[in-house]
Amino acid sequence: MSESSRTPVLLIVDMINPLDFPGGASMRPLAIEAAKRLAKLKKRFRNSGRPVVYVNDNFMDWKADFKEIVAVVGHDTPGAPLAELLAPEHDDYFVLKPKHSGFYETPLPTLLEKLQAGRLVVTGVATDGCVLATATDAHIREFDVHVPRDCVAAISTERTERALALMKASMHIDVRTSRYVDP
């Protein structure tokens, strides 16, 4: 399959998140702003018929499925506004992950193969944690990776900027804003 016929896929990393961890209160306003822009990007992907994949932490609840996690997070947690802004739709995909990278010990590689993915747009939280790990693993697997700087957040703007600078300098990942994403 030629590279031009490969599908762009939107990965939403850990945005269904209770934000109940150390630093979560600092991340909350930054994550909400990122979620507002990400909701617009998600709509563009959906309107273009492109896949949206939620790649989410299971928060050490090994018996929960994604719908249960969405329900718990969306009800009276500091992260509830994120779940409201980015509510998964019936035809969105989801992958629960046990660690930082969406690729580590998950079915994400198989799903991306079935979707004929070529370009991954990696968004979410935390820029310097799970987003960085997922983008790095995508780069290692030779995907074309874009991490739109306005659709990610960490516990501080400085931490986000450091992670984005690292991705751009060491892996040549596109970190321009979501305006430059073409679903």
C-alpha positions as a printed NumPy array, in Angstrom:
array([[  0.   ,   0.   ,   0.   ],
       [  1.397,   3.407,  -0.904],
       [  2.064,   5.907,   1.879],
       [ -0.466,   8.344,   0.369],
       [ -3.251,   5.768,   0.738],
       [ -2.539,   5.188,   4.439],
       [ -5.141,   6.479,   6.885],
       [ -4.583,   9.315,   9.36 ],
       [ -5.72 ,   8.25 ,  12.842],
       [ -6.424,  10.469,  15.854],
       [ -5.129,   9.025,  19.137],
       [ -6.612,  10.571,  22.294],
       [ -4.307,   9.611,  25.162],
       [ -5.586,   9.556,  28.767],
       [ -8.125,  12.359,  28.376],
       [-10.734,  10.272,  30.178],
       [ -8.959,  10.982,  33.419],
       [-10.055,  11.709,  37.01 ],
       [ -7.061,  14.054,  37.483],
       [ -6.905,  12.873,  41.088],
       [ -3.127,  12.428,  41.249],
       [ -0.359,  14.701,  42.581],
       [ -0.182,  17.577,  40.088],
       [ -3.685,  16.885,  38.766],
       [ -5.027,  20.179,  40.098],
       [ -2.267,  22.043,  38.232],
       [ -2.94 ,  20.078,  35.056],
       [ -6.724,  20.533,  35.163],
       [ -7.044,  24.037,  33.594],
       [ -4.393,  23.236,  30.977],
       [ -6.073,  19.926,  30.131],
       [ -9.497,  21.567,  29.838],
       [ -8.125,  24.118,  27.359],
       [ -6.448,  21.332,  25.371],
       [ -9.703,  19.317,  25.465],
       [-11.663,  22.218,  23.966],
       [ -9.313,  22.358,  20.982],
       [ -9.117,  18.569,  20.801],
       [-12.921,  18.332,  20.624],
       [-12.796,  20.493,  17.481],
       [-10.039,  18.339,  15.997],
       [-11.99 ,  15.185,  16.811],
       [-15.014,  16.639,  15.015],
       [-12.859,  17.294,  11.935],
       [-11.653,  13.672,  11.967],
       [-15.189,  12.351,  12.344],
       [-16.511,  14.63 ,   9.582],
       [-13.749,  13.285,   7.31 ],
       [-14.653,   9.693,   8.172],
       [-11.277,   9.159,   9.838],
       [-10.792,   6.911,  12.877],
       [-10.637,   8.202,  16.436],
       [ -8.959,   5.941,  19.   ],
       [ -9.068,   6.543,  22.748],
       [ -5.866,   5.166,  24.263],
       [ -6.533,   5.297,  27.959],
       [ -5.036,   4.271,  31.27 ],
       [ -7.05 ,   1.706,  33.176],
       [ -6.119,   3.449,  36.473],
       [ -5.188,   0.044,  37.905],
       [ -8.792,  -1.132,  37.775],
       [ -8.125,  -4.424,  36.027],
       [-11.801,  -5.41 ,  35.948],
       [-13.191,  -2.204,  34.454],
       [-13.93 ,  -1.749,  30.798],
       [-13.658,   1.578,  28.981],
       [-17.348,   2.449,  29.353],
       [-17.103,   1.952,  33.117],
       [-14.04 ,   4.197,  33.271],
       [-15.847,   6.909,  31.279],
       [-18.847,   6.678,  33.626],
       [-16.733,   6.885,  36.795],
       [-14.545,   9.741,  35.544],
       [-17.535,  11.652,  34.179],
       [-19.254,  11.672,  37.559],
       [-17.99 ,  14.08 ,  40.205],
       [-14.22 ,  13.93 ,  39.628],
       [-11.885,  16.839,  38.852],
       [-11.547,  15.364,  35.34 ],
       [-15.296,  15.272,  34.623],
       [-15.103,  18.297,  32.258],
       [-12.641,  16.363,  30.081],
       [-15.004,  13.393,  29.82 ],
       [-17.849,  15.762,  28.972],
       [-15.907,  17.637,  26.276],
       [-14.505,  14.455,  24.743],
       [-17.285,  11.948,  25.315],
       [-16.572,   8.858,  23.215],
       [-19.079,   8.132,  20.478],
       [-20.464,   4.714,  19.586],
       [-18.107,   4.165,  16.653],
       [-14.918,   5.451,  18.276],
       [-12.273,   2.854,  19.056],
       [-10.668,   2.391,  22.454],
       [ -7.617,   0.661,  23.854],
       [ -6.897,   0.36 ,  27.57 ],
       [ -3.223,   0.521,  28.46 ],
       [ -1.421,  -0.676,  31.593],
       [  1.589,   1.656,  31.335],
       [  2.708,   4.926,  29.736],
       [  2.84 ,   4.015,  26.048],
       [ -0.292,   3.18 ,  24.124],
       [  1.754,   0.526,  22.311],
       [  3.113,  -1.319,  25.341],
       [  1.265,  -4.614,  25.958],
       [ -1.888,  -3.439,  24.118],
       [ -3.696,  -4.361,  20.893],
       [ -3.019,  -0.874,  19.465],
       [ -0.496,  -2.089,  16.841],
       [ -3.001,  -4.647,  15.528],
       [ -5.815,  -2.084,  15.457],
       [ -3.656,   0.428,  13.574],
       [ -2.738,  -2.259,  11.053],
       [ -6.431,  -3.068,  10.495],
       [ -7.178,   0.656,  10.095],
       [ -4.295,   0.895,   7.581],
       [ -2.874,   3.764,   9.611],
       [ -0.023,   5.782,   8.217],
       [ -0.127,   9.061,  10.119],
       [ -0.849,   9.225,  13.835],
       [ -2.02 ,  12.435,  15.447],
       [ -1.159,  11.936,  19.117],
       [ -3.03 ,  14.148,  21.594],
       [ -3.848,  14.166,  25.303],
       [ -2.09 ,  14.118,  28.67 ],
       [  0.515,  14.214,  29.975],
       [  2.698,  15.668,  27.259],
       [  5.848,  14.674,  29.123],
       [  4.565,  11.227,  30.096],
       [  2.087,   9.098,  28.194],
       [  1.914,  11.352,  25.118],
       [  5.712,  11.366,  24.839],
       [  5.923,   7.587,  25.34 ],
       [  3.192,   6.895,  22.771],
       [  4.64 ,   9.335,  20.215],
       [  8.112,   7.827,  20.687],
       [  6.816,   4.293,  20.16 ],
       [  4.873,   5.44 ,  17.084],
       [  8.037,   7.007,  15.687],
       [ 10.016,   3.811,  16.383],
       [  7.369,   1.917,  14.395],
       [  7.901,   4.35 ,  11.496],
       [  4.554,   6.09 ,  11.606],
       [  4.368,   9.702,  10.488],
       [  3.635,  11.402,  13.841],
       [  2.063,  14.783,  14.592],
       [  1.62 ,  15.982,  18.196],
       [ -0.421,  19.197,  17.931],
       [  0.895,  21.468,  20.657],
       [ -2.527,  22.952,  21.359],
       [ -4.113,  19.524,  22.017],
       [ -1.771,  18.305,  24.771],
       [ -1.172,  19.263,  28.4  ],
       [  1.074,  18.473,  31.361],
       [  1.159,  19.762,  34.923],
       [  2.863,  22.93 ,  33.654],
       [  3.311,  24.747,  30.365],
       [  7.077,  24.453,  30.84 ],
       [  6.909,  20.663,  31.022],
       [  4.79 ,  20.572,  27.87 ],
       [  7.222,  22.822,  26.016],
       [ 10.23 ,  20.714,  27.067],
       [  8.557,  17.502,  25.897],
       [  7.5  ,  19.04 ,  22.58 ],
       [ 11.008,  20.418,  22.   ],
       [ 12.461,  16.951,  22.639],
       [ 10.014,  15.29 ,  20.218],
       [ 10.727,  17.86 ,  17.523],
       [ 14.519,  17.891,  17.916],
       [ 15.227,  14.2  ,  18.428],
       [ 12.483,  12.532,  16.371],
       [ 11.486,  15.277,  13.925],
       [  7.881,  14.982,  15.094],
       [  5.581,  17.702,  13.802],
       [  4.453,  19.745,  16.814],
       [  2.59 ,  22.517,  15.024],
       [ -0.915,  23.36 ,  16.226],
       [ -4.033,  21.43 ,  15.245],
       [ -4.684,  23.998,  12.528],
       [ -2.   ,  22.171,  10.523],
       [ -3.58 ,  18.73 ,  10.917],
       [ -5.238,  17.484,   7.746],
       [ -7.555,  14.569,   8.545]])
